[in-house]
Amino acid sequence: MDFTFTEEQRAAVEAARAVFSDVAPDRAPSPALTPGAVAEDIDRELWQELARTDLLGLTLSPDHGGAGLDPIALCLVLRESAKVLARVPLLESCAVATTVQRYAEGGLAAELLPRVATGELILTAAANGRSGHDPAELAVTARPYGECEGEGEGSPRGGCAAADGSGWVLDGVQTAVPWARVADRIAVPAHTTRGRAVLALVPRTRDGVTLEDQVSTSGELLAEVRFDAVRVEARELIETEGCWDWLRSLLTTGTCALALGLGERVLAMTAEYTGKREQFGFPVATFQAVAVQAADRYIDLRAMEATLWQAAWRLSADAGGPLPAAADVAVAKIWASDGVRRVVQTAQHLHGGFGADTDYPLHRFHAWAKQIELSLGPAAAHEEALGDLLAAHPLG
């Protein structure tokens, strides 16, 4: 197994580091010092800089103004963004755009993707299941426009034939949607009357869409999004089988990349602090108890890294294997969910009281790490999912 990155992927990392080099972690407002949401908008200056360096179209084809790279390159850039707590919807917008490019038919990709690459159009996803790891499509229903009551299973599209064959109607609620207030379109997974998962690209301002503010653990503004008989055109809804599952896997893998980048920055901060902090005339980093705890967290990060690249590679290469790609994503989630929590908790412990000082950025990383952990869901749930996959696909 060779995880050596290509020249193009390494170039993307260098470009990302150049952009993020001017971004300090305390540029993100502190949730401990800001009542309610830390801000109403994203970091627009950073967003435009990402657009100028072609990082918003990283995974899009040159036909759409992109660089034509893969999810591994996106995860490499996300890893760098987490080290500075970049307040931009880089994961959500890129993941949805990549999914549209991969699965959408007709002119939807040509209409949306060039504007995504330039930063003009922002996309997000209503991707949260009941506990952060379940499929989310059951929260919203999709029926053909004009569907009749009591009919459906015998019709060609899973319901009574559409009155004009041109659209769908969405009803339901999605909660904790990131960046919903600033996104131009929201990717909404929904289920049809036949139980199929579909994905609708709904404009935020469409009639019937209402948003209620929510605040995340990291202080970012989320939204509960309600869909009340929201009409979407046929071309705005992707029916291709596997579309939603692939987007969910990409969003999850990208979140694991954020966890890795954040954890690496926190461990580096801890090493720097314990190397300078002295007790009894010696740096505390030289004490065995401190060194052992730091070494354990280093092991966590290396495991998070290996499982992340395995999952990203499965998505990038569409590679087969004894288990579906969902198994590799589950393993990455197990390590990321538990690993980022352990890294930040150890950092707080080794910093002592200084770690709780709001003039020091560690408390910001702690809040972001907890939000990442919650968004990934509990490791036990992923272990159960992995067990189900192993039972369905016996090895050997």
Tab-separated table of C-alpha atoms in Angstrom:
chain	number	residue	atom	x	y	z
A	1	MET	CA	0.000	0.000	0.000
A	2	ASP	CA	1.525	3.311	-1.123
A	3	PHE	CA	0.156	6.545	0.301
A	4	THR	CA	2.732	8.721	-1.466
A	5	PHE	CA	1.001	11.864	-2.676
A	6	THR	CA	1.190	12.975	-6.290
A	7	GLU	CA	2.944	16.136	-7.414
A	8	GLU	CA	-0.442	17.812	-7.994
A	9	GLN	CA	-1.675	16.867	-4.522
A	10	ARG	CA	1.491	18.226	-2.917
A	11	ALA	CA	1.082	21.443	-4.913
A	12	ALA	CA	-2.444	21.801	-3.507
A	13	VAL	CA	-1.052	21.460	0.017
A	14	GLU	CA	1.575	24.131	-0.631
A	15	ALA	CA	-1.067	26.483	-2.019
A	16	ALA	CA	-3.262	25.870	1.025
A	17	ARG	CA	-0.400	26.490	3.424
A	18	ALA	CA	0.365	29.776	1.677
A	19	VAL	CA	-3.247	30.906	2.048
A	20	PHE	CA	-3.599	29.791	5.666
A	21	SER	CA	-0.211	31.103	6.757
A	22	ASP	CA	-1.755	34.516	7.382
A	23	VAL	CA	-4.695	33.116	9.362
A	24	ALA	CA	-4.254	32.995	13.136
A	25	PRO	CA	-6.480	30.650	15.176
A	26	ASP	CA	-7.697	33.573	17.292
A	27	ARG	CA	-9.158	35.063	14.093
A	28	ALA	CA	-12.035	32.705	14.870
A	29	PRO	CA	-14.187	34.438	17.511
A	30	SER	CA	-14.169	32.669	20.866
A	31	PRO	CA	-17.388	30.813	21.767
A	32	ALA	CA	-16.471	31.349	25.429
A	33	LEU	CA	-16.452	35.120	25.002
A	34	THR	CA	-19.279	35.558	22.494
A	35	PRO	CA	-22.909	35.047	23.570
A	36	GLY	CA	-24.896	33.187	20.943
A	37	ALA	CA	-23.351	32.672	17.518
A	38	VAL	CA	-19.767	33.899	17.130
A	39	ALA	CA	-20.568	35.513	13.766
A	40	GLU	CA	-23.354	35.924	11.236
A	41	ASP	CA	-21.158	35.365	8.189
A	42	ILE	CA	-18.209	33.288	7.053
A	43	ASP	CA	-14.679	34.660	6.752
A	44	ARG	CA	-15.306	36.358	3.389
A	45	GLU	CA	-11.743	37.574	2.967
A	46	LEU	CA	-10.400	34.040	3.364
A	47	TRP	CA	-13.111	32.654	1.076
A	48	GLN	CA	-12.097	35.005	-1.702
A	49	GLU	CA	-8.438	34.138	-1.209
A	50	LEU	CA	-9.284	30.439	-1.558
A	51	ALA	CA	-11.115	31.267	-4.784
A	52	ARG	CA	-8.172	33.292	-6.131
A	53	THR	CA	-5.830	30.346	-5.541
A	54	ASP	CA	-8.220	27.900	-7.278
A	55	LEU	CA	-8.765	25.850	-4.113
A	56	LEU	CA	-12.568	26.056	-4.256
A	57	GLY	CA	-12.589	24.177	-7.546
A	58	LEU	CA	-9.950	21.691	-6.494
A	59	THR	CA	-11.991	18.577	-7.302
A	60	LEU	CA	-13.884	20.001	-10.272
A	61	SER	CA	-12.939	19.310	-13.860
A	62	PRO	CA	-11.171	21.964	-15.962
A	63	ASP	CA	-14.392	22.224	-17.993
A	64	HIS	CA	-15.971	23.781	-14.901
A	65	GLY	CA	-12.990	25.926	-13.975
A	66	GLY	CA	-11.470	23.411	-11.569
A	67	ALA	CA	-8.155	21.647	-11.089
A	68	GLY	CA	-9.432	18.122	-11.741
A	69	LEU	CA	-8.013	16.603	-8.548
A	70	ASP	CA	-9.538	13.956	-6.274
A	71	PRO	CA	-10.980	13.689	-2.738
A	72	ILE	CA	-7.493	12.952	-1.380
A	73	ALA	CA	-6.398	16.444	-2.467
A	74	LEU	CA	-9.497	17.931	-0.845
A	75	CYS	CA	-8.727	16.129	2.422
A	76	LEU	CA	-5.141	17.407	2.327
A	77	VAL	CA	-6.398	20.994	2.050
A	78	LEU	CA	-9.046	20.462	4.739
A	79	ARG	CA	-6.332	19.160	7.039
A	80	GLU	CA	-4.469	22.462	6.645
A	81	SER	CA	-7.635	24.522	7.127
A	82	ALA	CA	-8.361	22.912	10.487
A	83	LYS	CA	-4.954	23.892	11.836
A	84	VAL	CA	-6.027	27.546	11.756
A	85	LEU	CA	-9.757	27.027	12.478
A	86	ALA	CA	-10.713	28.419	9.079
A	87	ARG	CA	-14.312	29.669	9.215
A	88	VAL	CA	-15.312	28.767	5.657
A	89	PRO	CA	-17.649	26.114	4.175
A	90	LEU	CA	-14.797	24.514	2.258
A	91	LEU	CA	-15.813	20.928	3.043
A	92	GLU	CA	-19.521	21.306	2.406
A	93	SER	CA	-19.301	23.375	-0.777
A	94	CYS	CA	-16.573	21.247	-2.359
A	95	ALA	CA	-18.215	17.943	-1.375
A	96	VAL	CA	-21.608	18.895	-2.796
A	97	ALA	CA	-20.031	20.315	-5.956
A	98	THR	CA	-18.017	17.135	-6.482
A	99	THR	CA	-21.157	15.042	-6.059
A	100	VAL	CA	-23.083	17.174	-8.556
A	101	GLN	CA	-20.261	16.750	-11.063
A	102	ARG	CA	-20.201	12.996	-10.524
A	103	TYR	CA	-23.924	12.220	-10.524
A	104	ALA	CA	-26.040	15.064	-11.935
A	105	GLU	CA	-27.511	14.804	-15.401
A	106	GLY	CA	-28.405	17.606	-17.768
A	107	GLY	CA	-27.250	21.170	-17.313
A	108	LEU	CA	-27.166	21.391	-13.501
A	109	ALA	CA	-23.395	20.937	-13.303
A	110	ALA	CA	-22.731	23.468	-16.062
A	111	GLU	CA	-25.033	25.957	-14.332
A	112	LEU	CA	-23.614	25.674	-10.806
A	113	LEU	CA	-20.029	24.442	-10.808
A	114	PRO	CA	-18.182	27.298	-12.574
A	115	ARG	CA	-19.705	29.694	-10.007
A	116	VAL	CA	-18.664	27.397	-7.159
A	117	ALA	CA	-15.070	27.411	-8.399
A	118	THR	CA	-14.967	31.212	-8.356
A	119	GLY	CA	-16.504	31.466	-4.899
A	120	GLU	CA	-19.604	33.211	-6.234
A	121	LEU	CA	-21.893	30.316	-5.277
A	122	ILE	CA	-21.813	28.573	-1.891
A	123	LEU	CA	-23.248	25.088	-1.377
A	124	THR	CA	-23.972	23.231	1.835
A	125	ALA	CA	-25.550	19.919	2.827
A	126	ALA	CA	-28.313	18.951	5.234
A	127	ALA	CA	-26.466	15.792	6.177
A	128	ASN	CA	-27.191	15.114	9.839
A	129	GLY	CA	-28.979	11.920	10.795
A	130	ARG	CA	-30.542	11.349	14.191
A	131	SER	CA	-27.245	11.160	16.040
A	132	GLY	CA	-24.658	12.445	13.604
A	133	HIS	CA	-23.878	9.151	11.913
A	134	ASP	CA	-27.181	7.752	10.643
A	135	PRO	CA	-28.416	8.262	7.096
A	136	ALA	CA	-30.365	11.533	6.924
A	137	GLU	CA	-32.772	11.036	4.036
A	138	LEU	CA	-35.720	9.879	6.195
A	139	ALA	CA	-36.185	13.405	7.594
A	140	VAL	CA	-37.522	14.725	4.272
A	141	THR	CA	-39.927	13.201	1.737
A	142	ALA	CA	-39.837	13.767	-2.014
A	143	ARG	CA	-42.854	13.118	-4.212
A	144	PRO	CA	-43.462	13.936	-7.851
A	145	TYR	CA	-45.388	17.142	-8.333
A	146	GLY	CA	-49.081	16.296	-8.667
A	147	GLU	CA	-48.791	12.909	-6.903
A	148	CYS	CA	-52.207	11.533	-5.955
A	149	GLU	CA	-53.195	10.272	-2.532
A	150	GLY	CA	-53.313	6.509	-2.222
A	151	GLU	CA	-51.451	5.856	-5.448
A	152	GLY	CA	-47.786	5.399	-6.033
A	153	GLU	CA	-46.182	2.012	-5.995
A	154	GLY	CA	-47.350	1.144	-9.489
A	155	SER	CA	-46.396	4.421	-11.088
A	156	PRO	CA	-43.198	4.855	-13.079
A	157	ARG	CA	-41.566	7.263	-10.616
A	158	GLY	CA	-42.687	5.737	-7.336
A	159	GLY	CA	-45.891	7.846	-7.032
A	160	CYS	CA	-48.835	9.057	-9.079
A	161	ALA	CA	-47.439	10.461	-12.302
A	162	ALA	CA	-46.444	14.090	-12.073
A	163	ALA	CA	-49.033	16.477	-13.478
A	164	ASP	CA	-46.544	18.026	-15.862
A	165	GLY	CA	-43.578	15.709	-15.383
A	166	SER	CA	-41.377	18.617	-14.393
A	167	GLY	CA	-40.848	18.643	-10.664
A	168	TRP	CA	-40.900	17.295	-7.174
A	169	VAL	CA	-42.276	18.444	-3.817
A	170	LEU	CA	-40.254	18.277	-0.599
A	171	ASP	CA	-41.666	18.145	2.928
A	172	GLY	CA	-39.830	17.686	6.215
A	173	VAL	CA	-37.214	19.102	8.550
A	174	GLN	CA	-33.440	18.959	8.663
A	175	THR	CA	-31.590	20.157	11.731
A	176	ALA	CA	-28.107	21.544	12.428
A	177	VAL	CA	-27.429	22.467	8.807
A	178	PRO	CA	-24.024	24.214	8.661
A	179	TRP	CA	-23.632	27.550	6.877
A	180	ALA	CA	-27.311	27.478	5.869
A	181	ARG	CA	-27.711	31.246	6.289
A	182	VAL	CA	-24.960	32.017	3.777
A	183	ALA	CA	-25.369	29.103	1.346
A	184	ASP	CA	-27.038	29.726	-1.991
A	185	ARG	CA	-28.204	26.122	-2.327
A	186	ILE	CA	-28.716	23.341	0.197
A	187	ALA	CA	-28.200	19.711	-0.807
A	188	VAL	CA	-31.140	17.911	0.805
A	189	PRO	CA	-31.306	14.103	0.959
A	190	ALA	CA	-34.886	12.822	0.822
A	191	HIS	CA	-36.762	9.568	0.379
A	192	THR	CA	-39.397	8.838	-2.220
A	193	THR	CA	-42.588	6.844	-1.777
A	194	ARG	CA	-40.639	3.767	-2.870
A	195	GLY	CA	-37.952	4.349	-0.254
A	196	ARG	CA	-35.204	5.440	-2.639
A	197	ALA	CA	-32.774	8.115	-1.492
A	198	VAL	CA	-32.553	11.146	-3.773
A	199	LEU	CA	-30.675	14.435	-3.468
A	200	ALA	CA	-32.236	17.835	-4.145
A	201	LEU	CA	-30.272	21.071	-4.671
A	202	VAL	CA	-32.677	23.578	-3.150
A	203	PRO	CA	-32.119	27.361	-3.290
A	204	ARG	CA	-32.182	28.815	0.216
A	205	THR	CA	-34.691	31.461	-0.857
A	206	ARG	CA	-37.164	29.048	-2.494
A	207	ASP	CA	-40.810	29.432	-1.396
A	208	GLY	CA	-41.612	27.079	1.477
A	209	VAL	CA	-38.061	26.994	2.880
A	210	THR	CA	-37.763	28.485	6.374
A	211	LEU	CA	-34.699	28.655	8.624
A	212	GLU	CA	-34.510	28.801	12.416
A	213	ASP	CA	-31.186	29.700	13.997
A	214	GLN	CA	-29.217	27.137	15.989
A	215	VAL	CA	-25.751	27.491	17.518
A	216	SER	CA	-23.092	24.772	17.438
A	217	THR	CA	-20.723	23.802	20.241
A	218	SER	CA	-18.013	25.787	18.451
A	219	GLY	CA	-20.268	28.838	18.369
A	220	GLU	CA	-20.953	28.700	14.634
A	221	LEU	CA	-24.402	29.540	13.340
A	222	LEU	CA	-26.366	26.506	12.169
A	223	ALA	CA	-29.996	26.303	11.099
A	224	GLU	CA	-33.017	24.084	11.380
A	225	VAL	CA	-34.357	24.038	7.842
A	226	ARG	CA	-38.038	23.303	7.221
A	227	PHE	CA	-39.449	22.304	3.853
A	228	ASP	CA	-43.175	22.933	3.483
A	229	ALA	CA	-44.382	21.788	0.061
A	230	VAL	CA	-41.196	23.099	-1.522
A	231	ARG	CA	-41.276	22.733	-5.293
A	232	VAL	CA	-38.029	21.728	-6.992
A	233	GLU	CA	-37.540	21.288	-10.701
A	234	ALA	CA	-36.695	17.847	-12.029
A	235	ARG	CA	-33.214	18.979	-13.043
A	236	GLU	CA	-32.544	20.154	-9.467
A	237	LEU	CA	-33.019	16.641	-8.072
A	238	ILE	CA	-30.468	13.847	-8.555
A	239	GLU	CA	-32.028	10.387	-8.661
A	240	THR	CA	-28.893	8.396	-9.506
A	241	GLU	CA	-28.494	5.441	-7.191
A	242	GLY	CA	-25.676	5.830	-4.673
A	243	CYS	CA	-25.484	9.619	-5.006
A	244	TRP	CA	-26.445	10.434	-1.423
A	245	ASP	CA	-24.365	7.619	0.059
A	246	TRP	CA	-21.296	8.867	-1.809
A	247	LEU	CA	-21.824	12.467	-0.677
A	248	ARG	CA	-22.290	11.339	2.912
A	249	SER	CA	-19.071	9.312	2.750
A	250	LEU	CA	-17.169	12.273	1.310
A	251	LEU	CA	-18.510	14.652	3.971
A	252	THR	CA	-17.589	12.175	6.697
A	253	THR	CA	-14.105	11.540	5.314
A	254	GLY	CA	-13.554	15.283	5.011
A	255	THR	CA	-14.610	15.713	8.638
A	256	CYS	CA	-12.004	13.092	9.594
A	257	ALA	CA	-9.424	15.231	7.753
A	258	LEU	CA	-10.501	18.245	9.819
A	259	ALA	CA	-10.101	16.173	12.987
A	260	LEU	CA	-6.596	15.137	11.949
A	261	GLY	CA	-5.444	18.663	11.132
A	262	LEU	CA	-6.874	20.067	14.348
A	263	GLY	CA	-5.309	17.289	16.413
A	264	GLU	CA	-1.894	17.795	14.818
A	265	ARG	CA	-1.958	21.528	15.564
A	266	VAL	CA	-3.034	20.909	19.175
A	267	LEU	CA	-0.279	18.343	19.764
A	268	ALA	CA	2.279	20.775	18.301
A	269	MET	CA	1.020	23.486	20.681
A	270	THR	CA	1.338	21.055	23.569
A	271	ALA	CA	4.884	20.083	22.630
A	272	GLU	CA	5.884	23.740	22.403
A	273	TYR	CA	4.327	24.603	25.764
A	274	THR	CA	5.668	21.620	27.707
A	275	GLY	CA	9.117	22.197	26.184
A	276	LYS	CA	9.201	25.704	27.677
A	277	ARG	CA	7.259	25.210	30.926
A	278	GLU	CA	9.629	24.284	33.757
A	279	GLN	CA	9.160	22.593	37.110
A	280	PHE	CA	11.983	21.838	39.521
A	281	GLY	CA	14.354	23.421	37.005
A	282	PHE	CA	13.481	21.086	34.124
A	283	PRO	CA	11.051	21.363	31.174
A	284	VAL	CA	7.925	19.351	31.988
A	285	ALA	CA	8.285	17.646	28.588
A	286	THR	CA	11.219	15.706	30.044
A	287	PHE	CA	9.029	14.126	32.742
A	288	GLN	CA	8.115	10.551	31.934
A	289	ALA	CA	4.397	10.948	32.713
A	290	VAL	CA	4.137	13.881	30.303
A	291	ALA	CA	6.166	12.171	27.577
A	292	VAL	CA	4.065	8.996	27.766
A	293	GLN	CA	0.786	10.894	27.427
A	294	ALA	CA	2.091	12.892	24.478
A	295	ALA	CA	3.377	9.697	22.840
A	296	ASP	CA	-0.047	8.061	23.183
A	297	ARG	CA	-1.663	11.005	21.442
A	298	TYR	CA	0.948	10.859	18.671
A	299	ILE	CA	-0.062	7.227	18.127
A	300	ASP	CA	-3.705	8.322	17.938
A	301	LEU	CA	-2.856	10.856	15.238
A	302	ARG	CA	-0.896	8.360	13.164
A	303	ALA	CA	-3.813	5.916	13.318
A	304	MET	CA	-6.206	8.722	12.352
A	305	GLU	CA	-3.945	9.570	9.421
A	306	ALA	CA	-3.599	6.018	8.092
A	307	THR	CA	-7.331	5.284	8.281
A	308	LEU	CA	-8.193	8.667	6.742
A	309	TRP	CA	-6.053	8.112	3.645
A	310	GLN	CA	-7.387	4.588	3.248
A	311	ALA	CA	-10.978	5.903	3.216
A	312	ALA	CA	-10.098	8.844	0.939
A	313	TRP	CA	-8.300	6.509	-1.460
A	314	ARG	CA	-11.322	4.188	-1.672
A	315	LEU	CA	-13.513	7.169	-2.592
A	316	SER	CA	-10.991	8.620	-5.025
A	317	ALA	CA	-10.123	5.440	-6.878
A	318	ASP	CA	-13.516	3.701	-6.708
A	319	ALA	CA	-11.369	0.733	-5.742
A	320	GLY	CA	-12.922	-2.574	-4.896
A	321	GLY	CA	-12.058	-4.682	-1.900
A	322	PRO	CA	-13.258	-7.463	0.369
A	323	LEU	CA	-15.511	-4.911	2.099
A	324	PRO	CA	-17.411	-1.919	0.698
A	325	ALA	CA	-15.818	1.531	0.973
A	326	ALA	CA	-18.272	2.243	3.805
A	327	ALA	CA	-16.172	-0.075	5.989
A	328	ASP	CA	-13.046	2.024	5.505
A	329	VAL	CA	-15.048	5.182	6.204
A	330	ALA	CA	-16.377	3.599	9.397
A	331	VAL	CA	-12.848	2.746	10.576
A	332	ALA	CA	-11.722	6.323	9.858
A	333	LYS	CA	-14.672	7.640	11.874
A	334	ILE	CA	-13.883	5.354	14.808
A	335	TRP	CA	-10.359	6.733	15.094
A	336	ALA	CA	-11.241	10.356	14.322
A	337	SER	CA	-14.172	10.583	16.724
A	338	ASP	CA	-12.306	9.144	19.701
A	339	GLY	CA	-8.847	10.351	18.667
A	340	VAL	CA	-9.583	14.064	18.391
A	341	ARG	CA	-11.266	14.012	21.797
A	342	ARG	CA	-8.312	12.273	23.449
A	343	VAL	CA	-5.774	14.621	21.851
A	344	VAL	CA	-7.534	17.771	23.021
A	345	GLN	CA	-8.268	16.438	26.511
A	346	THR	CA	-4.615	15.489	26.990
A	347	ALA	CA	-3.557	18.909	25.716
A	348	GLN	CA	-5.804	20.616	28.261
A	349	HIS	CA	-4.382	18.438	31.009
A	350	LEU	CA	-0.739	19.068	30.088
A	351	HIS	CA	-1.317	22.799	29.738
A	352	GLY	CA	-2.746	22.968	33.237
A	353	GLY	CA	-4.692	26.117	34.049
A	354	PHE	CA	-3.098	27.903	31.113
A	355	GLY	CA	-5.186	25.762	28.753
A	356	ALA	CA	-8.375	27.394	30.040
A	357	ASP	CA	-7.050	30.944	29.576
A	358	THR	CA	-9.256	32.629	26.960
A	359	ASP	CA	-6.278	34.722	25.819
A	360	TYR	CA	-4.708	31.445	24.619
A	361	PRO	CA	-6.244	29.703	21.573
A	362	LEU	CA	-6.449	26.176	23.012
A	363	HIS	CA	-10.027	26.637	24.243
A	364	ARG	CA	-11.080	27.444	20.672
A	365	PHE	CA	-9.548	24.188	19.435
A	366	HIS	CA	-11.306	22.330	22.259
A	367	ALA	CA	-14.712	23.697	21.212
A	368	TRP	CA	-14.085	22.878	17.539
A	369	ALA	CA	-12.882	19.376	18.435
A	370	LYS	CA	-16.044	18.703	20.422
A	371	GLN	CA	-18.174	19.871	17.489
A	372	ILE	CA	-16.265	17.556	15.149
A	373	GLU	CA	-16.703	14.656	17.568
A	374	LEU	CA	-20.449	15.301	17.770
A	375	SER	CA	-20.798	15.623	14.007
A	376	LEU	CA	-19.046	12.292	13.471
A	377	GLY	CA	-21.135	10.526	16.100
A	378	PRO	CA	-20.050	8.001	18.725
A	379	ALA	CA	-17.331	5.506	17.870
A	380	ALA	CA	-19.487	2.666	19.242
A	381	ALA	CA	-22.084	3.283	16.531
A	382	HIS	CA	-19.426	3.050	13.821
A	383	GLU	CA	-18.083	-0.146	15.366
A	384	GLU	CA	-21.587	-1.588	15.183
A	385	ALA	CA	-21.896	-0.526	11.534
A	386	LEU	CA	-18.531	-2.105	10.782
A	387	GLY	CA	-19.677	-5.305	12.474
A	388	ASP	CA	-22.780	-5.400	10.287
A	389	LEU	CA	-20.621	-5.005	7.168
A	390	LEU	CA	-18.314	-7.791	8.287
A	391	ALA	CA	-21.305	-10.047	8.900
A	392	ALA	CA	-22.712	-9.263	5.449
A	393	HIS	CA	-19.338	-9.719	3.707
A	394	PRO	CA	-17.455	-12.553	5.451
A	395	LEU	CA	-13.703	-12.450	4.930
A	396	GLY	CA	-11.590	-15.437	3.962
